[in-house]
Coordinates of C-alpha atoms (C1' of nucleotides) in Angstrom, one line a residue:
Chain E
X15 CA 0.0 0.0 0.0
X16 CA 1.7 3.2 -1.1
X17 CA 1.9 6.2 1.1
X18 CA -1.0 8.5 0.9
X19 CA -1.1 11.6 3.1
X20 CA -4.9 11.5 3.1
X21 CA -5.0 7.9 4.3
X22 CA -5.0 8.6 8.0
X23 CA -7.5 10.5 10.1
X24 CA -6.5 13.6 12.1
X25 CA -6.4 13.4 15.9
X26 CA -6.1 15.9 18.6
X27 CA -3.5 15.0 21.2
X28 CA -3.6 16.1 24.8
X29 CA -1.6 15.5 28.0
X30 CA -3.6 14.9 31.2
X31 CA -1.9 14.9 34.6
X32 CA -2.3 12.8 37.6
X33 CA -0.6 15.0 40.2
X34 CA -0.3 13.2 43.6
X35 CA 0.7 14.5 46.9
X36 CA 0.4 13.5 50.5
X37 CA -1.6 15.9 52.7
X38 CA -2.7 15.2 56.3
X39 CA -1.9 11.5 56.1
X40 CA -3.9 10.9 52.9
X41 CA -3.0 10.6 49.3
X42 CA -4.5 13.5 47.3
X43 CA -4.8 14.3 43.6
X44 CA -5.1 17.6 41.9
X45 CA -8.5 18.3 40.3
X46 CA -9.6 21.3 38.3
X47 CA -13.1 22.5 37.5
X48 CA -14.0 22.5 33.9
X49 CA -15.0 25.9 32.7
X50 CA -16.5 24.8 29.4
X51 CA -18.5 22.0 27.8
X52 CA -18.4 19.1 27.7
X53 CA -18.7 18.3 31.4
X54 CA -18.8 22.0 32.2
X55 CA -18.6 22.5 36.0
X56 CA -17.4 19.0 36.7
X57 CA -14.0 18.2 38.2
X58 CA -11.4 16.8 36.0
X59 CA -7.7 16.1 35.8
X60 CA -5.6 19.0 34.6
X61 CA -4.4 18.9 31.1
X62 CA -4.4 20.5 27.7
X63 CA -3.5 20.2 24.0
X64 CA 0.0 19.4 22.9
X65 CA 1.4 22.2 20.7
X66 CA 2.7 21.6 17.3
X67 CA 6.4 22.2 18.2
X68 CA 6.3 20.5 21.6
X69 CA 7.4 17.0 22.7
X70 CA 5.1 15.1 24.9
X71 CA 7.2 15.4 28.1
X72 CA 7.6 19.1 27.4
X73 CA 3.8 19.6 27.2
X74 CA 3.3 17.7 30.4
X75 CA 6.0 19.7 32.2
X76 CA 4.4 22.9 30.9
X77 CA 0.9 21.9 32.1
X78 CA 2.3 21.0 35.5
X79 CA 3.9 24.3 35.8
X80 CA 0.8 26.2 34.7
X81 CA -1.4 24.4 37.2
X82 CA 0.9 24.1 40.3
X83 CA 4.0 26.2 39.7
X84 CA 6.1 23.1 40.2
X85 CA 9.2 22.6 38.1
X86 CA 10.1 19.2 37.0
X87 CA 12.9 17.6 38.9
X88 CA 15.8 17.2 36.5
X89 CA 17.5 13.9 37.2
X90 CA 20.8 15.5 36.3
X91 CA 20.5 18.0 39.1
X92 CA 19.0 16.0 42.0
X93 CA 19.7 18.6 44.6
X94 CA 17.3 21.1 43.1
X95 CA 14.4 22.2 45.4
X96 CA 10.8 22.3 44.8
X97 CA 11.0 19.7 42.0
X98 CA 8.4 17.1 41.1
X99 CA 8.8 13.7 39.6
X100 CA 7.1 13.4 36.2
X101 CA 6.8 10.3 34.1
X102 CA 4.6 9.1 31.3
X103 CA 1.7 7.0 32.5
X104 CA -0.3 5.6 29.7
X105 CA -2.3 6.7 26.6
X106 CA -6.0 6.7 26.4
X107 CA -7.6 6.9 23.0
X108 CA -11.0 5.1 22.9
X109 CA -12.7 6.5 19.9
X110 CA -15.6 8.0 21.8
X111 CA -13.9 9.2 24.9
X112 CA -14.4 12.9 23.9
X113 CA -17.8 13.7 22.4
X114 CA -16.3 16.6 20.4
X115 CA -13.8 14.9 18.3
X116 CA -11.2 12.2 18.2
X117 CA -8.8 12.8 21.1
X118 CA -5.8 10.8 22.2
X119 CA -4.6 11.7 25.7
X120 CA -1.1 10.9 26.9
X121 CA -1.5 10.7 30.6
X122 CA 1.4 11.6 32.9
X123 CA 2.0 10.9 36.5
X124 CA 3.5 13.6 38.7
X125 CA 4.5 13.2 42.4
X126 CA 4.9 16.4 44.4
X127 CA 5.7 17.3 48.0
X128 CA 3.0 18.9 50.0
X129 CA 3.4 22.6 49.8
X130 CA 1.5 24.5 47.1
X131 CA -1.9 25.8 47.5
X132 CA -3.5 24.9 44.1
X133 CA -4.2 27.6 41.6
X134 CA -5.8 27.2 38.2
X135 CA -5.2 30.4 36.3
X136 CA -5.1 32.1 39.6
X137 CA -8.5 31.0 40.7
X138 CA -8.3 28.9 43.7
X139 CA -12.0 27.9 43.7
X140 CA -11.4 26.0 40.4
X141 CA -8.6 23.8 41.7
X142 CA -8.3 21.6 44.7
X143 CA -6.5 18.7 46.3
X144 CA -8.9 15.9 46.8
X145 CA -8.3 12.6 48.5
X146 CA -8.0 10.0 45.8
X147 CA -10.3 7.7 47.8
X148 CA -13.0 10.2 47.5
X149 CA -12.4 10.8 43.8
X150 CA -12.4 7.2 43.0
X151 CA -15.4 6.3 45.2
X152 CA -17.5 8.9 43.3
X153 CA -17.4 6.6 40.3
X154 CA -19.8 4.4 42.1
X155 CA -22.5 7.0 42.5
X156 CA -24.3 7.4 39.2
X157 CA -27.5 8.8 40.7
X158 CA -27.9 12.6 41.0
X159 CA -27.7 14.0 44.4
X160 CA -25.8 11.0 45.8
X161 CA -22.6 12.8 46.5
X162 CA -20.5 14.7 44.1
X163 CA -20.2 13.7 40.4
X164 CA -17.3 11.6 39.2
X165 CA -14.5 13.0 37.2
X166 CA -15.1 14.1 33.6
X167 CA -14.3 11.9 30.6
X168 CA -12.4 8.7 31.5
X169 CA -10.4 10.6 34.1
X170 CA -11.5 8.3 37.0
X171 CA -10.0 5.5 35.1
X172 CA -6.8 7.4 34.4
X173 CA -6.6 8.4 38.1
X174 CA -7.0 4.8 39.2
X175 CA -4.1 3.8 36.9
X176 CA -1.9 6.6 38.2
X177 CA -2.6 5.7 41.8
X178 CA -1.8 2.1 41.1
X179 CA 1.4 3.0 39.4
X180 CA 2.5 5.1 42.3
X181 CA 1.6 2.4 44.8
X182 CA 3.6 -0.2 43.0
X183 CA 6.5 2.0 42.1
X184 CA 7.4 3.0 45.6
X185 CA 7.9 -0.6 46.3
X186 CA 10.9 -1.1 44.2
X187 CA 12.2 2.5 43.7
X188 CA 13.1 5.5 45.8
X189 CA 10.2 7.4 44.4
X190 CA 8.5 7.9 47.7
X191 CA 11.0 10.6 48.4
X192 CA 9.4 12.7 45.7
X193 CA 6.5 13.2 48.1
X194 CA 8.9 14.6 50.8
X195 CA 10.5 18.0 51.1
X196 CA 14.3 18.1 50.3
X197 CA 15.1 17.1 53.9
X198 CA 12.9 14.7 55.8
X199 CA 13.0 12.2 58.6
X200 CA 12.5 8.5 58.5
X201 CA 9.1 8.9 60.1
X202 CA 8.0 11.4 57.5
X203 CA 9.0 9.0 54.8
X204 CA 7.1 6.2 56.6
X205 CA 4.0 8.3 56.7
X206 CA 4.3 8.7 53.0
X207 CA 4.3 4.9 52.5
X208 CA 1.4 4.6 54.9
X209 CA -0.7 7.2 53.1
X210 CA 0.0 5.9 49.6
X211 CA -0.6 2.2 50.6
X212 CA -3.3 2.9 53.1
X213 CA -1.7 0.6 55.7
X214 CA 0.2 1.0 59.0
X215 CA 3.8 0.0 59.0
X216 CA 6.0 -1.0 62.0
X217 CA 8.2 2.0 62.7
X218 CA 11.1 -0.2 63.9
X219 CA 11.2 -2.5 60.9
X220 CA 10.7 0.4 58.5
X221 CA 13.6 2.3 60.1
X222 CA 15.9 -0.7 59.8
X223 CA 14.9 -1.3 56.2
X224 CA 15.3 2.2 54.8
X225 CA 18.5 3.0 56.7
X226 CA 20.0 -0.3 55.8
X227 CA 19.4 0.0 52.0
X228 CA 22.6 1.5 50.5
X229 CA 22.0 4.7 48.5
X230 CA 18.5 5.3 49.6
X231 CA 19.0 7.9 52.3
X232 CA 21.9 10.2 53.0
X233 CA 22.0 11.8 56.5
X234 CA 22.4 15.5 56.4
X235 CA 23.6 15.7 60.0
X236 CA 20.7 17.9 61.1
X237 CA 17.8 16.9 63.3
X238 CA 14.3 18.2 63.7
X239 CA 11.5 17.9 66.2
X240 CA 8.8 19.2 63.8
X241 CA 6.8 16.0 64.3
X242 CA 7.0 16.2 68.1
X243 CA 8.8 13.6 70.3
X244 CA 12.4 12.8 70.3
X245 CA 14.4 14.7 67.7
X246 CA 14.8 12.7 64.5
X247 CA 17.7 12.7 62.0
X248 CA 17.2 14.5 58.8
X249 CA 18.0 12.8 55.4
X250 CA 18.1 13.6 51.8
X251 CA 17.3 11.2 49.0
X252 CA 20.4 9.3 48.0
X253 CA 21.4 8.5 44.4
X254 CA 19.8 5.1 44.3
X255 CA 16.7 4.9 42.2
X256 CA 16.0 1.2 42.4
X257 CA 15.6 -0.6 45.7
X258 CA 16.9 -4.1 45.8
X259 CA 15.5 -5.9 47.6
X260 CA 12.3 -3.9 47.4
X261 CA 10.1 -2.6 50.2
X262 CA 7.4 -5.1 50.9
X263 CA 3.8 -3.9 50.8
X264 CA 1.8 -5.9 53.4
X265 CA -0.8 -8.0 51.5
X266 CA -4.3 -6.7 51.7
Chain O
X17 CA -9.4 30.5 27.4
X18 CA -12.6 29.5 25.6
X19 CA -12.8 26.4 23.4
X20 CA -11.8 26.9 19.9
X21 CA -11.8 23.9 17.5
X22 CA -9.0 25.4 15.5
X23 CA -6.8 25.9 18.6
X24 CA -5.1 22.5 18.4
X25 CA -2.8 21.1 15.7
X26 CA -3.7 17.9 14.0
X27 CA -1.6 14.8 14.6
X28 CA -1.4 11.4 12.9
X29 CA -1.6 8.6 15.5
X30 CA 0.0 5.2 14.8
X31 CA 0.5 2.0 16.7
X32 CA 3.9 0.4 16.6
X33 CA 4.5 -3.2 17.8
X34 CA 7.4 -4.7 19.7
X35 CA 6.6 -8.4 19.1
X36 CA 8.9 -10.7 21.1
X37 CA 9.4 -14.5 20.9
X38 CA 12.1 -16.9 22.0
X39 CA 13.7 -18.9 19.2
X40 CA 16.7 -21.2 19.6
X41 CA 17.5 -19.9 23.0
X42 CA 17.5 -16.2 22.1
X43 CA 15.1 -13.4 22.4
X44 CA 13.9 -12.2 19.0
X45 CA 11.8 -9.4 17.8
X46 CA 9.7 -9.1 14.6
X47 CA 11.1 -6.6 12.1
X48 CA 9.6 -5.7 8.7
X49 CA 11.3 -4.0 5.8
X50 CA 10.0 -0.6 4.9
X51 CA 8.7 -0.4 1.3
X52 CA 8.4 3.4 1.1
X53 CA 10.2 6.5 2.2
X54 CA 11.3 7.7 4.6
X55 CA 13.8 5.0 5.6
X56 CA 12.8 2.9 2.5
X57 CA 14.4 -0.5 2.6
X58 CA 15.4 -0.2 6.2
X59 CA 14.1 -2.6 8.9
X60 CA 11.5 -1.2 11.3
X61 CA 9.0 -2.3 13.9
X62 CA 5.6 -3.3 12.4
X63 CA 2.8 -0.8 12.8
X64 CA 0.4 1.5 11.1
X65 CA -2.1 4.2 11.4
X66 CA -5.0 4.1 13.9
X67 CA -8.3 4.2 12.0
X68 CA -11.0 6.8 12.8
X69 CA -13.3 4.3 14.4
X70 CA -10.8 2.2 16.2
X71 CA -9.6 2.1 19.8
X72 CA -5.9 1.9 20.4
X73 CA -5.9 -1.7 21.6
X74 CA -8.1 -2.7 18.7
X75 CA -5.6 -1.1 16.2
X76 CA -2.7 -2.9 17.9
X77 CA -4.5 -6.2 17.8
X78 CA -5.4 -5.7 14.1
X79 CA -1.8 -4.9 13.2
X80 CA -0.5 -7.9 15.1
X81 CA -3.0 -10.1 13.3
X82 CA -2.0 -8.7 9.9
X83 CA 1.7 -9.2 10.5
X84 CA 1.8 -12.5 12.3
X85 CA -1.6 -14.1 12.2
X86 CA -1.7 -14.2 16.0
X87 CA -4.9 -13.6 17.9
X88 CA -4.7 -11.7 21.1
X89 CA -5.0 -13.8 24.1
X90 CA -8.3 -12.9 25.7
X91 CA -7.9 -12.9 29.5
X92 CA -11.4 -14.2 29.8
X93 CA -10.6 -17.3 27.8
X94 CA -7.2 -18.3 29.1
X95 CA -7.3 -21.8 27.5
X96 CA -7.4 -20.4 24.0
X97 CA -4.6 -21.6 21.8
X98 CA -2.2 -19.6 19.7
X99 CA -2.9 -16.4 21.6
X100 CA -0.4 -13.8 22.3
X101 CA -0.1 -11.3 25.2
X102 CA -0.6 -7.7 24.1
X103 CA -0.3 -4.6 26.3
X104 CA 0.4 -0.9 25.8
X105 CA 4.0 0.0 26.2
X106 CA 4.5 3.7 25.9
X107 CA 3.9 6.6 23.6
X108 CA 6.5 8.3 21.5
X109 CA 5.8 11.7 20.2
X110 CA 8.9 13.8 19.8
X111 CA 8.0 16.6 17.4
X112 CA 10.6 15.6 14.7
X113 CA 10.5 11.8 15.0
X114 CA 8.9 11.5 11.6
X115 CA 10.1 13.9 8.9
X116 CA 6.8 13.8 7.0
X117 CA 4.4 15.2 9.6
X118 CA 3.6 15.2 13.3
X119 CA 3.1 11.6 14.3
X120 CA 2.4 10.2 17.7
X121 CA 3.1 6.5 18.0
X122 CA 1.5 4.4 20.8
X123 CA 3.8 1.5 21.1
X124 CA 2.5 -1.9 22.2
X125 CA 4.3 -4.9 23.5
X126 CA 3.3 -8.4 22.3
X127 CA 4.7 -11.7 23.6
X128 CA 4.2 -14.7 21.4
X129 CA 5.2 -18.4 21.5
X130 CA 7.7 -19.6 18.9
X131 CA 5.7 -20.9 16.0
X132 CA 4.8 -18.6 13.1
X133 CA 7.1 -18.0 10.2
X134 CA 6.8 -14.3 9.7
X135 CA 4.9 -12.9 6.8
X136 CA 4.3 -9.3 5.9
X137 CA 1.6 -9.1 3.3
X138 CA 2.6 -12.6 2.2
X139 CA 6.1 -11.6 1.4
X140 CA 8.5 -13.5 3.7
X141 CA 11.6 -11.5 2.6
X142 CA 10.1 -8.4 4.1
X143 CA 9.7 -9.7 7.6
X144 CA 12.0 -11.6 9.9
X145 CA 12.7 -12.6 13.5
X146 CA 15.9 -10.9 14.6
X147 CA 17.7 -11.4 17.9
X148 CA 17.1 -8.3 19.9
X149 CA 20.8 -8.2 20.8
X150 CA 21.6 -7.8 17.1
X151 CA 18.9 -5.1 16.5
X152 CA 20.0 -3.1 19.5
X153 CA 23.7 -3.4 18.8
X154 CA 23.3 -2.0 15.4
X155 CA 22.4 1.3 16.9
X156 CA 26.0 1.6 17.8
X157 CA 27.2 1.4 14.2
X158 CA 26.7 4.8 12.5
X159 CA 29.3 4.2 9.7
X160 CA 28.2 2.8 6.5
X161 CA 29.2 -0.7 5.7
X162 CA 29.8 -1.5 9.3
X163 CA 27.1 -4.1 9.7
X164 CA 23.4 -3.5 8.9
X165 CA 21.7 -0.2 9.5
X166 CA 19.8 0.4 12.7
X167 CA 16.0 0.4 12.8
X168 CA 14.1 3.2 11.2
X169 CA 12.8 6.2 13.1
X170 CA 13.2 5.9 16.9
X171 CA 12.4 2.2 16.7
X172 CA 15.6 1.1 18.4
X173 CA 14.6 3.2 21.4
X174 CA 11.1 1.7 21.4
X175 CA 12.5 -1.8 21.0
X176 CA 14.9 -1.3 24.0
X177 CA 12.0 -0.1 26.1
X178 CA 9.9 -3.1 25.2
X179 CA 12.7 -5.5 25.9
X180 CA 13.3 -3.9 29.3
X181 CA 9.6 -4.1 30.1
X182 CA 9.5 -7.8 29.2
X183 CA 12.7 -8.5 31.3
X184 CA 11.3 -6.8 34.3
X185 CA 7.7 -8.0 34.0
X186 CA 8.6 -11.7 34.0
X187 CA 10.1 -11.1 37.4
X188 CA 6.9 -10.5 39.1
X189 CA 4.2 -11.9 36.8
X190 CA 3.5 -15.1 35.1
X191 CA 4.0 -13.5 31.7
X192 CA 6.9 -15.8 30.7
X193 CA 4.2 -18.4 30.0
X194 CA 3.1 -16.2 27.1
X195 CA 6.3 -17.3 25.3
X196 CA 5.4 -21.0 25.8
X197 CA 3.1 -23.2 23.9
X198 CA -0.2 -24.1 25.7
X199 CA 1.5 -27.0 27.4
X200 CA 5.1 -26.8 28.4
X201 CA 7.7 -28.2 30.8
X202 CA 9.5 -26.6 33.7
X203 CA 12.7 -26.8 31.7
X204 CA 11.1 -25.0 28.7
X205 CA 9.9 -22.3 30.9
X206 CA 13.4 -22.0 32.4
X207 CA 14.9 -21.6 29.0
X208 CA 12.5 -18.7 28.3
X209 CA 13.8 -16.9 31.5
X210 CA 17.3 -17.7 30.4
X211 CA 16.8 -16.3 26.9
X212 CA 15.0 -13.2 28.0
X213 CA 17.4 -12.4 30.8
X214 CA 20.5 -13.7 29.1
X215 CA 21.7 -15.6 32.1
X216 CA 21.9 -19.2 33.2
X217 CA 19.6 -20.4 36.0
X218 CA 20.0 -23.3 38.3
X219 CA 17.6 -25.9 37.2
X220 CA 17.0 -27.3 40.6
X221 CA 16.2 -23.9 42.3
X222 CA 14.2 -22.8 39.4
X223 CA 12.1 -26.0 39.6
X224 CA 11.5 -25.6 43.3
X225 CA 10.5 -22.0 42.9
X226 CA 8.0 -22.3 40.0
X227 CA 6.4 -25.5 41.3
X228 CA 6.2 -24.0 44.7
X229 CA 4.4 -20.8 43.7
X230 CA 0.7 -21.4 44.1
X231 CA -1.4 -20.7 40.9
X232 CA 1.7 -20.3 38.6
X233 CA 1.7 -23.8 37.0
X234 CA -1.1 -26.4 36.8
X235 CA 0.0 -29.9 35.9
X236 CA -1.8 -31.5 33.0
X237 CA -0.9 -35.0 33.9
X238 CA 1.0 -35.7 30.7
X239 CA 4.7 -35.9 30.2
X240 CA 7.0 -35.3 27.2
X241 CA 10.5 -36.1 26.2
X242 CA 10.7 -33.6 23.3
X243 CA 13.7 -32.0 25.0
X244 CA 15.5 -35.3 25.4
X245 CA 16.5 -36.9 28.6
X246 CA 14.1 -38.0 31.4
X247 CA 10.4 -37.4 30.6
X248 CA 9.3 -34.1 32.1
X249 CA 5.8 -33.2 33.4
X250 CA 3.6 -31.0 31.3
X251 CA 2.0 -27.9 32.8
X252 CA -0.4 -25.2 31.7
X253 CA -0.3 -21.6 33.0
X254 CA -2.3 -21.2 36.2
X255 CA -4.6 -18.4 36.9
X256 CA -2.1 -16.4 38.9
X257 CA -0.9 -13.3 37.1
X258 CA 1.2 -11.8 39.9
X259 CA 4.0 -13.7 41.5
X260 CA 4.6 -13.1 45.2
X261 CA 7.4 -13.4 46.0
X262 CA 8.8 -12.6 42.6
X263 CA 11.3 -14.5 40.6
X264 CA 14.8 -13.0 41.3
X265 CA 16.9 -12.0 38.4
X266 CA 20.6 -12.6 39.1
X267 CA 22.2 -9.2 39.3
X268 CA 24.5 -8.2 36.4
Chain S
dC14 C1' 22.7 -55.2 26.4
dG15 C1' 25.6 -52.2 29.2
dT16 C1' 27.5 -47.5 29.2
dG17 C1' 27.5 -42.7 28.7
dT18 C1' 24.8 -38.5 28.0
dT19 C1' 21.1 -35.7 28.7
dT20 C1' 17.4 -33.8 31.3
dA21 C1' 14.3 -33.9 35.3
dT22 C1' 13.4 -34.0 40.1
dC23 C1' 14.2 -34.4 45.2
dG24 C1' 17.0 -33.1 49.3
dT25 C1' 20.2 -30.7 52.4
dC26 C1' 22.5 -26.9 54.4
dA27 C1' 23.8 -22.2 55.4
dG28 C1' 23.1 -17.2 55.0
dG29 C1' 20.1 -13.3 54.6
dC30 C1' 16.0 -10.8 55.3
dA31 C1' 11.4 -9.7 57.2
dG32 C1' 7.8 -9.7 60.7
dA33 C1' 6.8 -9.5 65.7
dC34 C1' 7.9 -7.2 69.5
dG35 C1' 10.8 -5.6 73.8
dA36 C1' 13.6 -1.9 75.5
dC37 C1' 15.5 2.5 75.8
dT38 C1' 16.0 7.6 74.5
dA39 C1' 15.0 12.4 73.9
dT40 C1' 12.0 15.9 73.3
dG41 C1' 7.5 18.9 74.5
dA42 C1' 3.0 19.3 77.2
dT43 C1' 0.7 19.5 81.7
Chain G
dA1 C1' 7.9 15.6 88.0
dT2 C1' 5.2 13.0 85.1
dC3 C1' 3.1 11.8 80.9
dA4 C1' 2.6 11.5 76.0
dT5 C1' 4.9 11.3 71.6
dA6 C1' 8.2 9.8 68.4
dG7 C1' 12.6 7.9 67.3
dT8 C1' 16.2 4.3 67.5
dC9 C1' 18.5 -0.1 68.7
dG10 C1' 18.2 -5.2 69.5
dT11 C1' 16.6 -9.9 69.6
dC12 C1' 14.4 -13.9 67.9
dT13 C1' 12.1 -16.9 64.7
dG14 C1' 10.6 -18.4 60.3
dC15 C1' 10.9 -18.3 55.4
dC16 C1' 13.2 -17.9 51.2
dT17 C1' 17.2 -18.3 48.3
dG18 C1' 21.7 -19.8 46.4
dA19 C1' 25.0 -23.5 46.2
dC20 C1' 25.3 -28.1 45.3
dG21 C1' 24.9 -33.4 46.1
dA22 C1' 22.2 -37.3 44.6
dT23 C1' 18.9 -40.0 42.2
dA24 C1' 15.7 -41.1 38.2
dA25 C1' 14.3 -42.0 33.5
dA26 C1' 14.7 -41.5 28.9
dC27 C1' 17.9 -42.0 24.4
dA28 C1' 22.2 -43.0 21.6
dC29 C1' 25.8 -45.7 20.8
dG30 C1' 29.0 -49.4 20.6

DNA sequence: CGTGTTTATCGTCAGGCAGACGACTATGAT
DNA sequence: ATCATAGTCGTCTGCCTGACGATAAACACG
């Protein structure tokens, strides 16, 4: 079959973002309110069209900066502050996922420390951090008036995939540190694992495990009592990205 | 910013396939020869445009069937013969990856047992199983005449990602059975691991591990001597998809 | 028909890691 | 001073893995 420029249909390509953070001991995702049809007024994942001269990762980083002010953590400069982890998640292109036209969305997963008050174009009422449990549960309520509406489009599905990716990836990588400020304690890191997995972990075994894994944590020498109790050592993320052996998530 | 249908640039969307199999103790990928520019005459991954009324997974399954005759293994009917595993791999959309136009390619990973002689539109000389080692090594040779040319476009990169996905996924899932015929022996399964990882495994420890993992293997009652030596028990893949604890890949 | 080769399968043993949990330490709150 | 809160260090036991010896059942060959 010879090449024919008219042989393929045109698509719109967007990036959607699953931005996760840990606030008050629970895993939260960034949601923005849609200002236009379809799904006007409903909550959705942040995202937007990929521009003609942009790579996919660039577009995702641009959207992330627009929505949160976060810069993407450059792996080449790991000491940089205020950086978020960003990676491609999956691509969603069912042919009727957007009623307007044929849209393929390349979803990305971002992990951020808990700091920024959300802003969507400067309007705080149109962006919020919502517990993922709440956002995912809403998919069960189809009837009007029974709790808030689920996310627009197939965003509930995308969010579920992103959460599952984060849950499994902190098992075998040092990605949980992306949820922490630049300096953090072992207890703070443990609370990240507990929030993401939704389980309680033994503080003593956790401490032994993370401090015994070479390259995971680097002590800074300082201590803090910001969590109360006995002062805790402060650490930075070490260079290791893959944990071997992995952290074990307690089954069910 | 209000919705404007002319505000987004049009993209072409394709699916590309990393089809892996194990032949003669080595991991091989399907390559097809390009019949048209750009990269005319060069080897590439199979793939094609997504049609207007097709979902992404449908398009990938269609391309797979066109190139190999394989049907996608339906998880709902696990006893089905001649089925291949198919999953989305990642999406590649750098803005100059195709010199003709803006193309976003949703790459998929397929794992198939060793049976089919490749065919591309009925022409066997335009499709082949090539050892992945060979295909990936060629990326190092930029000079003309120094071995065959590397794959077209960014397909070497896509192939490397697919191989890495397969290598890591057989650690913690039962996916290695997708490389095997419907009934297989422990030794045949071990040779799959050895080919994909490129290492030698201890037959005794491997046997203990796979037969001791509940749900991984189901004995069929039969035996075979097709590998020579003492007759070996035949197994089918069990229902378990996640292996816990995982198979351990020997380091380096 | 024995003998060697090949592959499969079972057993043993030592080391390492994880879960359960006791004990002690250093802060702030009352 | 006492208590509550968190952090840190140890111990013990069971399980899993890697290393490797030993046996079993087929085929090839003289």
